[in-house]
CSV table of C-alpha atoms and ligand atoms in Angstrom, one decimal:
chain,number,residue,atom,x,y,z
A,6,MET,CA,8.8,8.8,25.5
A,7,THR,CA,11.8,9.5,27.7
A,8,TYR,CA,14.6,9.9,25.2
A,9,GLN,CA,14.6,13.7,25.9
A,10,ASN,CA,16.3,12.8,29.2
A,11,TYR,CA,19.4,11.8,27.2
A,12,SER,CA,21.9,14.0,25.4
A,13,LEU,CA,22.6,13.2,21.8
A,14,LYS,CA,26.1,11.9,22.8
A,15,GLN,CA,24.5,9.5,25.3
A,16,LEU,CA,22.1,8.2,22.8
A,17,GLN,CA,24.9,7.7,20.3
A,18,GLU,CA,26.9,5.8,22.8
A,19,ILE,CA,24.0,3.6,23.7
A,20,ASP,CA,23.3,3.1,20.0
A,21,ALA,CA,26.9,2.1,19.4
A,22,ALA,CA,26.9,-0.3,22.3
A,23,HIS,CA,23.7,-2.1,21.5
A,24,HIS,CA,22.2,-1.5,18.1
A,25,LEU,CA,23.4,-3.2,15.0
A,26,HIS,CA,22.0,-1.2,12.1
A,27,PRO,CA,21.0,-2.6,8.7
A,28,PHE,CA,23.3,-2.2,5.7
A,29,THR,CA,26.0,-0.5,7.8
A,30,ASP,CA,29.8,-0.7,8.3
A,31,HIS,CA,29.7,-1.0,12.0
A,32,LYS,CA,33.2,0.1,12.5
A,33,ASP,CA,32.6,3.3,10.5
A,34,LEU,CA,29.3,4.0,12.4
A,35,ARG,CA,31.0,3.7,15.7
A,36,ASP,CA,33.6,6.2,14.7
A,37,ALA,CA,31.1,8.7,13.3
A,38,GLY,CA,28.0,8.2,15.5
A,39,SER,CA,24.5,8.0,14.1
A,40,ARG,CA,22.2,10.8,13.3
A,41,MET,CA,19.1,10.7,15.5
A,42,ILE,CA,15.9,11.6,13.7
A,43,THR,CA,13.4,12.4,16.5
A,44,ARG,CA,10.3,13.8,14.8
A,45,ALA,CA,8.7,14.6,11.5
A,46,GLU,CA,5.9,16.6,10.0
A,47,GLY,CA,4.5,16.8,6.5
A,48,PRO,CA,7.5,16.6,4.1
A,49,PHE,CA,10.2,17.3,6.8
A,50,VAL,CA,12.1,15.3,9.3
A,51,TYR,CA,13.9,16.8,12.2
A,52,ASP,CA,17.1,15.5,14.0
A,53,SER,CA,17.9,15.7,17.6
A,54,GLU,CA,19.6,19.0,17.1
A,55,GLY,CA,16.4,20.4,15.7
A,56,LYS,CA,17.7,20.6,12.1
A,57,GLU,CA,14.9,20.6,9.5
A,58,ILE,CA,15.6,18.2,6.6
A,59,LEU,CA,13.4,17.9,3.5
A,60,ASP,CA,12.9,14.2,3.1
A,61,GLY,CA,13.6,13.4,-0.6
A,62,MET,CA,13.4,9.7,0.1
A,63,ALA,CA,10.0,9.4,1.9
A,64,GLY,CA,11.7,7.6,4.8
A,65,LEU,CA,12.9,4.7,2.7
A,66,TRP,CA,10.6,5.0,-0.3
A,67,CYS,CA,7.5,4.5,1.8
A,68,VAL,CA,6.0,7.6,3.5
A,69,ASN,CA,3.8,8.5,0.6
A,70,VAL,CA,1.3,10.5,2.5
A,71,GLY,CA,4.0,12.4,4.5
A,72,TYR,CA,4.5,12.6,8.2
A,73,GLY,CA,2.2,13.5,11.1
A,74,ARG,CA,-1.1,12.0,9.8
A,75,ASN,CA,-3.4,11.8,12.8
A,76,GLU,CA,-5.9,9.6,10.9
A,77,LEU,CA,-3.3,6.8,10.7
A,78,ALA,CA,-2.4,7.0,14.4
A,79,GLU,CA,-6.1,7.0,15.2
A,80,ALA,CA,-6.9,4.0,13.0
A,81,ALA,CA,-4.1,2.1,14.8
A,82,TYR,CA,-5.3,3.1,18.2
A,83,ALA,CA,-8.9,2.2,17.6
A,84,GLN,CA,-7.9,-1.2,16.2
A,85,MET,CA,-5.6,-1.9,19.0
A,86,LYS,CA,-8.3,-1.2,21.5
A,87,GLU,CA,-10.9,-3.4,19.8
A,88,LEU,CA,-8.7,-6.2,18.7
A,89,PRO,CA,-4.9,-5.8,18.7
A,90,TYR,CA,-4.2,-9.2,17.2
A,91,TYR,CA,-5.7,-12.3,16.0
A,92,ASN,CA,-4.3,-14.7,13.4
A,93,SER,CA,-5.5,-15.6,9.9
A,94,PHE,CA,-4.6,-19.3,10.2
A,95,PHE,CA,-6.9,-22.3,10.8
A,96,LYS,CA,-9.8,-20.9,8.9
A,97,CYS,CA,-10.0,-17.8,11.0
A,98,THR,CA,-9.5,-14.1,10.1
A,99,THR,CA,-10.4,-10.6,11.3
A,100,PRO,CA,-12.3,-7.9,9.5
A,101,THR,CA,-9.6,-5.4,8.6
A,102,PRO,CA,-7.4,-7.7,6.4
A,103,THR,CA,-10.7,-8.9,4.8
A,104,LEU,CA,-11.8,-5.4,3.9
A,105,LEU,CA,-8.3,-4.4,2.8
A,106,ALA,CA,-8.1,-7.4,0.4
A,107,LYS,CA,-11.3,-6.2,-1.2
A,108,LYS,CA,-10.0,-2.7,-1.5
A,109,LEU,CA,-6.7,-3.9,-3.0
A,110,ALA,CA,-8.6,-6.0,-5.5
A,111,GLU,CA,-10.5,-2.8,-6.5
A,112,ILE,CA,-7.4,-0.7,-7.2
A,113,ALA,CA,-5.2,-3.5,-8.6
A,114,PRO,CA,-5.1,-4.4,-12.3
A,115,ALA,CA,-8.2,-6.3,-13.3
A,116,ASN,CA,-6.7,-9.8,-13.2
A,117,MET,CA,-5.5,-9.5,-9.6
A,118,ASN,CA,-8.2,-10.4,-7.0
A,119,GLN,CA,-6.4,-12.2,-4.2
A,120,VAL,CA,-3.9,-11.0,-1.6
A,121,PHE,CA,-1.4,-12.8,0.6
A,122,TYR,CA,-0.1,-10.7,3.6
A,123,GLY,CA,3.2,-10.4,5.3
A,124,SER,CA,5.1,-7.7,7.2
A,125,SER,CA,7.8,-6.8,4.7
A,126,GLY,CA,8.7,-6.7,1.0
A,127,SER,CA,11.3,-9.5,1.7
A,128,GLU,CA,8.6,-11.7,3.2
A,129,ALA,CA,6.3,-11.0,0.3
A,130,ASN,CA,8.9,-12.0,-2.2
A,131,ASP,CA,9.5,-15.2,-0.3
A,132,THR,CA,5.8,-15.9,-0.6
A,133,ALA,CA,5.9,-15.0,-4.3
A,134,LEU,CA,8.7,-17.4,-5.0
A,135,ARG,CA,7.1,-20.2,-3.1
A,136,LEU,CA,3.8,-19.6,-4.6
A,137,VAL,CA,5.0,-19.6,-8.2
A,138,ARG,CA,6.9,-22.8,-7.7
A,139,HIS,CA,3.9,-24.3,-5.9
A,140,TYR,CA,1.7,-23.3,-8.9
A,141,TRP,CA,3.8,-25.1,-11.4
A,142,ALA,CA,4.0,-28.2,-9.2
A,143,LEU,CA,0.1,-28.1,-9.0
A,144,GLU,CA,0.1,-27.8,-12.8
A,145,GLY,CA,2.1,-31.1,-12.9
A,146,LYS,CA,5.4,-29.3,-13.9
A,147,PRO,CA,7.5,-29.3,-10.8
A,148,GLN,CA,10.7,-29.0,-12.9
A,149,LYS,CA,9.5,-25.6,-14.3
A,150,ASN,CA,11.0,-23.8,-11.4
A,151,ARG,CA,13.8,-21.6,-12.6
A,152,ILE,CA,13.5,-17.8,-12.0
A,153,ILE,CA,15.0,-15.2,-14.2
A,154,SER,CA,16.0,-12.0,-12.5
A,155,ARG,CA,18.4,-9.1,-13.3
A,156,ASN,CA,21.7,-7.8,-12.1
A,157,TRP,CA,21.1,-4.7,-10.0
A,158,ALA,CA,17.7,-5.9,-8.9
A,159,TYR,CA,16.7,-5.4,-5.3
A,160,HIS,CA,14.1,-7.9,-4.0
A,161,GLY,CA,14.9,-7.8,-0.2
A,162,SER,CA,17.5,-8.9,2.2
A,163,THR,CA,16.4,-12.3,3.5
A,164,ILE,CA,18.1,-15.2,1.8
A,165,THR,CA,15.3,-15.4,-0.7
A,166,GLY,CA,15.3,-11.7,-1.3
A,167,THR,CA,19.1,-11.6,-1.7
A,168,SER,CA,19.0,-14.6,-4.1
A,169,LEU,CA,16.3,-13.1,-6.2
A,170,GLY,CA,18.1,-9.7,-6.2
A,171,GLY,CA,21.1,-9.0,-8.3
A,172,MET,CA,23.3,-7.0,-5.9
A,173,SER,CA,26.8,-8.5,-6.2
A,174,ALA,CA,28.0,-7.3,-2.8
A,175,MET,CA,25.0,-9.0,-1.1
A,176,HIS,CA,25.6,-12.2,-3.1
A,177,GLY,CA,29.2,-12.1,-2.0
A,178,GLN,CA,28.1,-12.6,1.6
A,179,LEU,CA,25.4,-15.2,0.9
A,180,ASN,CA,27.5,-18.3,0.9
A,181,GLY,CA,24.8,-20.3,-0.8
A,182,ALA,CA,21.9,-18.7,-2.7
A,183,VAL,CA,18.4,-20.2,-3.2
A,184,PRO,CA,19.0,-22.6,-6.2
A,185,ASN,CA,17.8,-22.0,-9.7
A,186,ILE,CA,17.7,-18.3,-9.9
A,187,VAL,CA,19.7,-16.7,-12.8
A,188,HIS,CA,20.4,-13.0,-13.5
A,189,VAL,CA,20.6,-11.2,-16.8
A,190,MET,CA,21.5,-7.6,-17.8
A,191,PRO,CA,19.2,-4.8,-16.5
A,192,PRO,CA,17.6,-2.2,-18.9
A,193,TYR,CA,20.1,0.5,-17.9
A,194,ALA,CA,20.8,2.4,-21.1
A,195,TYR,CA,23.0,5.1,-19.6
A,196,GLU,CA,25.8,2.7,-18.8
A,197,LEU,CA,25.0,-0.3,-21.0
A,198,ALA,CA,23.8,1.0,-24.3
A,199,ARG,CA,26.4,0.6,-27.0
A,200,PRO,CA,27.8,3.6,-28.8
A,201,GLY,CA,25.2,4.7,-31.3
A,202,GLU,CA,22.6,2.3,-30.1
A,203,ASN,CA,19.3,4.1,-29.5
A,204,ASP,CA,17.0,3.6,-26.5
A,205,HIS,CA,14.5,1.6,-28.4
A,206,ASP,CA,17.1,-0.9,-29.7
A,207,PHE,CA,18.8,-1.1,-26.4
A,208,GLY,CA,15.4,-1.9,-24.7
A,209,LEU,CA,14.9,-4.8,-27.1
A,210,ARG,CA,18.4,-6.1,-26.6
A,211,ALA,CA,17.9,-6.0,-22.8
A,212,ALA,CA,14.6,-7.9,-23.2
A,213,LYS,CA,16.3,-10.4,-25.5
A,214,ALA,CA,18.7,-11.3,-22.6
A,215,VAL,CA,15.6,-12.7,-20.8
A,216,GLU,CA,14.6,-14.7,-23.9
A,217,ASP,CA,18.1,-16.0,-24.2
A,218,ALA,CA,18.1,-17.1,-20.6
A,219,ILE,CA,14.7,-18.9,-21.2
A,220,LEU,CA,16.1,-20.7,-24.3
A,221,GLU,CA,19.2,-21.7,-22.5
A,222,ALA,CA,17.3,-23.3,-19.7
A,223,GLY,CA,14.5,-24.6,-21.9
A,224,ALA,CA,11.1,-23.0,-21.4
A,225,ASP,CA,9.8,-26.1,-19.7
A,226,ASN,CA,12.3,-25.4,-16.9
A,227,VAL,CA,11.5,-21.7,-16.4
A,228,ALA,CA,8.8,-20.7,-13.9
A,229,ALA,CA,8.9,-16.9,-14.0
A,230,PHE,CA,10.7,-13.7,-14.7
A,231,ILE,CA,10.8,-11.2,-11.8
A,232,GLY,CA,11.5,-7.5,-12.1
A,233,GLU,CA,10.9,-4.1,-10.5
A,234,PRO,CA,9.0,-2.0,-13.1
A,235,VAL,CA,11.5,0.7,-12.3
A,236,MET,CA,14.6,-0.5,-10.5
A,237,GLY,CA,14.7,1.4,-7.3
A,238,ALA,CA,17.5,0.6,-4.9
A,239,GLY,CA,19.6,-0.2,-7.9
A,240,GLY,CA,19.6,3.5,-8.9
A,241,VAL,CA,16.1,4.4,-10.3
A,242,LYS,CA,16.9,2.7,-13.6
A,243,ILE,CA,14.0,3.3,-15.9
A,244,ALA,CA,13.6,0.9,-18.8
A,245,PRO,CA,13.2,2.3,-22.4
A,246,GLU,CA,9.7,2.1,-23.6
A,247,SER,CA,10.4,-0.9,-25.8
A,248,TYR,CA,11.4,-3.1,-22.9
A,249,TRP,CA,8.3,-4.0,-20.9
A,250,PRO,CA,6.0,-4.8,-23.8
A,251,GLU,CA,8.7,-7.1,-25.2
A,252,ILE,CA,9.2,-8.8,-21.8
A,253,GLN,CA,5.4,-9.4,-21.7
A,254,ARG,CA,5.5,-10.8,-25.2
A,255,ILE,CA,8.4,-13.1,-24.3
A,256,CYS,CA,6.8,-14.3,-21.1
A,257,ARG,CA,3.6,-15.2,-23.0
A,258,LYS,CA,5.4,-16.9,-25.8
A,259,TYR,CA,7.2,-19.3,-23.5
A,260,ASP,CA,4.5,-19.6,-20.8
A,261,VAL,CA,6.7,-18.0,-18.2
A,262,LEU,CA,4.9,-16.2,-15.4
A,263,LEU,CA,5.6,-12.5,-14.9
A,264,MET,CA,6.3,-11.4,-11.3
A,265,LEU,CA,6.4,-7.7,-10.7
A,266,ASP,CA,8.1,-6.3,-7.6
A,267,GLU,CA,6.3,-3.1,-6.9
A,268,VAL,CA,7.5,-2.6,-3.3
A,269,ILE,CA,8.7,0.8,-4.3
A,270,THR,CA,6.5,1.6,-7.3
A,271,GLY,CA,3.2,0.6,-5.8
A,272,TYR,CA,0.6,3.0,-4.4
A,273,GLY,CA,0.9,6.0,-6.6
A,274,ARG,CA,4.6,6.6,-7.1
A,275,THR,CA,4.5,6.4,-10.9
A,276,GLY,CA,1.2,8.2,-11.3
A,277,GLU,CA,-1.1,5.2,-11.2
A,278,TRP,CA,-1.9,3.0,-8.3
A,279,PHE,CA,0.6,0.4,-9.7
A,280,ALA,CA,3.4,0.8,-12.2
A,281,ALA,CA,1.9,-2.2,-14.1
A,282,GLN,CA,-0.9,0.2,-15.0
A,283,THR,CA,1.5,3.0,-15.9
A,284,LEU,CA,3.4,0.6,-18.2
A,285,GLY,CA,0.3,-1.3,-19.4
A,286,ILE,CA,1.6,-4.8,-18.5
A,287,GLU,CA,-0.3,-7.7,-17.0
A,288,ALA,CA,1.5,-9.6,-14.2
A,289,ASP,CA,0.8,-12.9,-12.4
A,290,THR,CA,2.0,-11.6,-9.1
A,291,ILE,CA,2.7,-8.1,-7.8
A,292,THR,CA,4.7,-7.7,-4.6
A,293,THR,CA,3.8,-4.6,-2.6
A,294,ALA,CA,4.7,-3.2,0.9
A,295,LYS,CA,6.2,0.1,2.0
A,296,ALA,CA,3.6,2.7,0.9
A,297,LEU,CA,0.7,0.4,1.5
A,298,THR,CA,0.7,1.9,5.0
A,299,SER,CA,3.0,4.8,4.1
A,300,GLY,CA,5.4,3.1,6.5
A,301,TYR,CA,3.3,3.8,9.5
A,302,GLN,CA,3.1,0.1,10.2
A,303,PRO,CA,5.0,-2.9,8.7
A,304,LEU,CA,2.8,-4.6,6.1
A,305,SER,CA,3.2,-6.3,2.8
A,306,ALA,CA,0.6,-7.6,0.3
A,307,LEU,CA,1.4,-10.0,-2.5
A,308,LEU,CA,-1.2,-9.4,-5.1
A,309,VAL,CA,-2.0,-12.7,-6.8
A,310,GLY,CA,-3.4,-13.0,-10.3
A,311,ASP,CA,-6.4,-15.1,-11.2
A,312,ARG,CA,-4.4,-17.7,-13.1
A,313,ILE,CA,-2.4,-18.7,-10.0
A,314,ALA,CA,-5.3,-18.2,-7.6
A,315,SER,CA,-7.7,-20.3,-9.5
A,316,THR,CA,-5.2,-23.2,-9.7
A,317,LEU,CA,-4.7,-23.0,-5.9
A,318,VAL,CA,-8.4,-23.1,-5.3
A,319,GLU,CA,-9.3,-25.7,-7.9
A,320,ARG,CA,-6.5,-28.1,-7.2
A,321,GLY,CA,-6.7,-27.6,-3.4
A,322,GLY,CA,-4.1,-29.1,-1.0
A,323,GLU,CA,-2.5,-27.0,1.7
A,324,PHE,CA,0.0,-24.3,0.8
A,325,TYR,CA,2.4,-24.7,3.8
A,326,HIS,CA,3.3,-21.1,4.2
A,327,GLY,CA,2.4,-18.1,6.3
A,328,TYR,CA,3.6,-15.7,9.0
A,329,THR,CA,2.3,-15.0,12.5
A,330,TYR,CA,1.6,-11.5,11.4
A,331,SER,CA,0.0,-12.3,8.0
A,332,GLY,CA,-3.0,-10.0,7.9
A,333,HIS,CA,-2.2,-8.2,11.1
A,334,PRO,CA,-5.4,-6.3,12.0
A,335,VAL,CA,-3.6,-3.1,13.2
A,336,ALA,CA,-1.4,-2.9,10.1
A,337,CYS,CA,-4.3,-3.5,7.9
A,338,ALA,CA,-6.4,-0.9,9.6
A,339,VAL,CA,-3.6,1.6,9.0
A,340,ALA,CA,-3.4,0.6,5.4
A,341,LEU,CA,-7.1,1.2,4.8
A,342,ALA,CA,-6.8,4.6,6.4
A,343,ASN,CA,-3.7,5.3,4.3
A,344,LEU,CA,-5.4,4.3,1.0
A,345,ASP,CA,-8.3,6.5,2.0
A,346,ILE,CA,-6.0,9.5,2.4
A,347,ILE,CA,-4.4,8.8,-1.0
A,348,GLU,CA,-7.8,8.6,-2.6
A,349,LYS,CA,-9.4,11.6,-0.9
A,350,GLU,CA,-6.5,13.9,-1.6
A,351,GLY,CA,-6.1,12.6,-5.2
A,352,LEU,CA,-2.4,12.0,-4.7
A,353,VAL,CA,-2.1,9.5,-7.5
A,354,GLU,CA,-3.7,11.9,-10.0
A,355,ARG,CA,-1.6,14.7,-8.6
A,356,VAL,CA,1.6,12.8,-9.4
A,357,ARG,CA,0.3,11.8,-12.8
A,358,GLU,CA,-1.0,15.2,-13.9
A,359,GLU,CA,0.9,17.8,-11.9
A,360,THR,CA,3.9,17.0,-9.8
A,361,GLY,CA,5.4,14.2,-11.9
A,362,PRO,CA,5.6,16.3,-15.0
A,363,TYR,CA,6.7,19.3,-13.0
A,364,LEU,CA,9.5,17.4,-11.4
A,365,ALA,CA,10.6,16.0,-14.8
A,366,ASN,CA,10.7,19.5,-16.2
A,367,ALA,CA,12.4,21.0,-13.2
A,368,LEU,CA,15.2,18.4,-13.3
A,369,THR,CA,15.7,18.9,-17.0
A,370,GLU,CA,15.6,22.7,-16.9
A,371,ARG,CA,17.5,23.4,-13.7
A,372,LEU,CA,19.8,20.5,-13.0
A,373,ALA,CA,20.6,18.6,-16.3
A,374,GLY,CA,22.9,21.3,-17.5
A,375,HIS,CA,25.1,21.2,-14.4
A,376,GLY,CA,28.7,20.5,-14.9
A,377,ILE,CA,28.8,17.2,-13.1
A,378,VAL,CA,25.3,15.9,-14.2
A,379,GLY,CA,25.5,13.4,-17.0
A,380,GLU,CA,21.7,12.6,-17.1
A,381,VAL,CA,18.5,13.2,-15.2
A,382,ARG,CA,15.6,10.9,-15.6
A,383,SER,CA,12.3,10.5,-13.7
A,384,ILE,CA,8.9,8.7,-13.8
A,385,GLY,CA,6.2,10.1,-11.5
A,386,LEU,CA,7.9,11.1,-8.3
A,387,MET,CA,10.9,8.9,-8.7
A,388,ALA,CA,14.1,10.3,-10.1
A,389,ALA,CA,17.8,9.8,-10.7
A,390,ILE,CA,20.7,12.2,-11.4
A,391,GLU,CA,23.9,10.7,-12.8
A,392,ILE,CA,27.1,12.3,-11.5
A,393,VAL,CA,29.9,12.3,-13.9
A,394,LYS,CA,33.3,14.0,-14.4
A,395,ASP,CA,32.8,14.5,-18.1
A,396,LYS,CA,29.3,15.1,-19.5
A,397,GLY,CA,30.3,14.3,-23.0
A,398,THR,CA,32.1,11.0,-22.6
A,399,ARG,CA,30.2,10.0,-19.4
A,400,GLU,CA,33.5,9.4,-17.7
A,401,ARG,CA,32.9,9.0,-13.9
A,402,PHE,CA,35.0,10.5,-11.1
A,403,GLU,CA,37.6,8.2,-9.5
A,404,ASN,CA,36.6,5.8,-6.7
A,405,VAL,CA,33.1,4.6,-7.6
A,406,GLY,CA,30.5,6.2,-5.2
A,407,PHE,CA,32.7,8.9,-3.9
A,408,ALA,CA,31.3,11.7,-6.1
A,409,ALA,CA,27.7,10.9,-5.3
A,410,ALA,CA,28.5,10.5,-1.6
A,411,THR,CA,30.0,14.0,-1.8
A,412,VAL,CA,26.8,15.4,-3.3
A,413,ARG,CA,24.8,13.6,-0.8
A,414,ASP,CA,26.7,15.0,2.2
A,415,HIS,CA,26.4,18.5,0.9
A,416,ALA,CA,22.7,18.0,0.2
A,417,MET,CA,22.3,16.8,3.8
A,418,ALA,CA,24.2,19.8,5.2
A,419,ASN,CA,21.8,21.9,3.1
A,420,GLY,CA,18.7,20.3,4.6
A,421,MET,CA,18.0,17.9,1.7
A,422,MET,CA,17.8,14.1,2.3
A,423,MET,CA,18.6,12.0,-0.7
A,424,ARG,CA,20.3,8.8,-1.4
A,425,ALA,CA,23.4,7.8,-3.5
A,426,VAL,CA,23.7,4.5,-5.3
A,427,ASN,CA,27.2,4.3,-6.7
A,428,ASP,CA,27.4,7.5,-8.6
A,429,THR,CA,23.7,8.0,-9.1
A,430,MET,CA,21.7,10.3,-6.9
A,431,ILE,CA,18.2,9.2,-6.3
A,432,LEU,CA,15.0,10.9,-5.2
A,433,SER,CA,11.7,9.3,-4.2
A,434,PRO,CA,9.8,11.9,-2.1
A,435,PRO,CA,6.4,11.7,-0.4
A,436,LEU,CA,3.5,12.1,-2.9
A,437,ILE,CA,2.3,15.2,-0.9
A,438,TRP,CA,5.1,17.3,-2.4
A,439,THR,CA,3.8,20.3,-4.2
A,440,LYS,CA,5.4,22.4,-7.0
A,441,GLU,CA,6.8,24.6,-4.3
A,442,THR,CA,8.4,21.7,-2.5
A,443,ILE,CA,9.9,20.6,-5.8
A,444,ASP,CA,11.3,24.1,-6.3
A,445,MET,CA,12.8,24.0,-2.8
A,446,ALA,CA,14.4,20.5,-3.5
A,447,CYS,CA,15.9,21.6,-6.8
A,448,GLU,CA,17.4,24.7,-5.2
A,449,ARG,CA,19.0,22.6,-2.4
A,450,ILE,CA,20.2,19.9,-4.8
A,451,GLY,CA,21.6,22.6,-7.1
A,452,LYS,CA,23.6,24.1,-4.3
A,453,ALA,CA,24.9,20.7,-3.3
A,454,LEU,CA,26.0,20.0,-6.8
A,455,ASP,CA,27.9,23.3,-6.9
A,456,LEU,CA,29.7,22.6,-3.7
A,457,ALA,CA,30.4,19.0,-4.7
A,458,GLU,CA,31.8,20.1,-8.0
A,459,ARG,CA,34.1,22.5,-6.3
A,460,ASP,CA,35.4,19.7,-4.0
A,461,LEU,CA,35.6,17.1,-6.7
A,462,ARG,CA,37.5,19.2,-9.2
A,463,LYS,CA,40.1,20.4,-6.6
B,201,PXG,N1,11.6,-5.3,-3.2
B,201,PXG,C1,11.9,-4.0,-3.5
B,201,PXG,C2,11.8,-3.6,-5.0
B,201,PXG,C3,12.4,-3.2,-2.6
B,201,PXG,O1,12.8,-1.9,-2.9
B,201,PXG,C4,12.2,-4.9,-1.0
B,201,PXG,C5,11.7,-5.7,-2.0
B,201,PXG,C6,12.3,-5.5,0.4
B,201,PXG,O2,11.4,-4.9,1.3
B,201,PXG,P1,11.7,-5.0,2.9
B,201,PXG,O3,10.4,-4.4,3.4
B,201,PXG,O4,11.9,-6.4,3.2
B,201,PXG,O5,12.9,-4.1,3.1
B,201,PXG,C7,12.6,-3.6,-1.2
B,201,PXG,C8,13.1,-2.8,-0.2
B,201,PXG,C9,17.6,1.4,-0.3
B,201,PXG,C10,16.7,0.4,0.3
B,201,PXG,O6,18.6,1.7,0.3
B,201,PXG,C11,15.6,-0.1,-0.4
B,201,PXG,C12,14.8,-1.1,0.2
B,201,PXG,C13,15.1,-1.5,1.5
B,201,PXG,C14,16.2,-1.0,2.2
B,201,PXG,C15,17.0,0.0,1.6
B,201,PXG,O7,17.2,2.0,-1.3
B,201,PXG,N2,13.8,-1.6,-0.6
C-alpha cells in the first residue's frame, strides 16, 4: 500500500475532499479532520502518528478474535486463488457457504438449521422482514404482517433497518418508513423504572408493552416481535431477568414470531455462541453478522428456524430475494476460519467462565463508586457505564451527551477506545481480552473519569 507516501495532513485533506463517512456531521469532520487508523495487532489499534490505542469496541462490535490473525488472511487468499466468486442463484452454489451453513446449524440453537446469507446486518434484517411476511402469506395470512419493535433498537441503516430500529434521529430523516412497524418501550430500567419499582416488575411491565401492542393491532395482524437480546448501539441496555421469558410466553400465546437480532451478541459475546442460548429463549429467526468473520470480511447470516424453513420448503414457490454476494465464497471461507479460532481457543467459554465475570467484578469494584458513575452493568464482554451528575438522584449533566463525550475524549487521549451513547459509555472488546487487558482498560477508564469529572464540575 502506498499511503505511507502521504502525510497525515494530506490524507486528511483527501478524505475531506472525497470521502463521506457514515453517521457523521460532515461540516464538523471537515473542521476537525479524521483520525487515521493505519494498523492493528491483537487488542490494539495504531493511528498514523503511531499512537497505541486499546480497542474497547472490537472495531465496531465485530473483531472478536482480535487483530492480526494470519489464519484469516490465509483463508481469504487461498479461496481467492481457487475461486474468488461464484453466485448461489439459479440452483448453483460453492463449497464454502455450504460448509459454513452446516457449521452454523451445529452451533445455533437446536431449532435453527437453515441460513440465508448477505453482506451486512442491515441486509440480513431486510431478509428477515421479507421472510417473515412471506411466511405468513404462505400460511394464508397475508394480513398478519405487523412487526413490533422497540424504541432505542438498532437494526441497521438501510430503509428497512432504520424502520425496524427505534432511533428517533434516524426516523427523523427517513421521510417515509416501511409501513406497519410499531415501537414500544425498551427494557431500560435505569431510566424507565418508576420510583420504587424493582427490576423484576419493571421487566414484566416492559414486556407487557409488547402484549398491549399485539392486542391493539389484533393478534391476527401481528407477524413478529423483533429485538436485540441486549440492545447494543442503543447503549448496552440489558433487560431484567423477567423480561425475555415473558416475551417468549407472549409471542407463543398470540402466535407471533420471535425475531432476534444478534448482530452484536452473536458469536460468543455473552458467553454462549448466541445470546438466545444465554437467555434460554427460542427464536424463529436470528440475525447475525459482524463477529461471524470478526469483521475481516463483510458477511451476514440470517439463521432461520425450522418452523419458517419447513413452510418455505413444503409450500414451495420462489422467494424473490437475494444479493449478488449472498454466500460469497471468500467471506464464508474467512468465517469458517474465524469460527475455528473461536473454538480452538475456547473464547466463548473464556468469556462465560473467566473474563465475563472478571469484567463484571472489575467494573463494580473499581468504577461503580466513581463520583460521576450512576450505574455499571455488563453481560459477558459487553458493558455500560452511566455518567451522571448526581449518583443518588440519577440527575444527568446539562446538554445530553456532552458528559459522556468528555469521558470518551479523555479515554481516547489515554489510549482507550470506547463509545458514548447519549450519556452512557459502552464497551464491547475483542473476546481475546485477558484479565490483564481488563485491568489495563479499567485503569485507563478510571483516569478518564477523573479527568472528565474535573472538567464537568468546573
Ligand atoms: N443489527 C444490530 C443489532 C446492529 O448492531 C446492525 C443490525 C446493522 O448491521 P450493518 O452491518 O448493516 O451495519 C447493527 C449494526 C454503533 C454502531 O455506533 C452499531 C452498528 C453499526 C454501526 C454503528 O454502535 N451496529
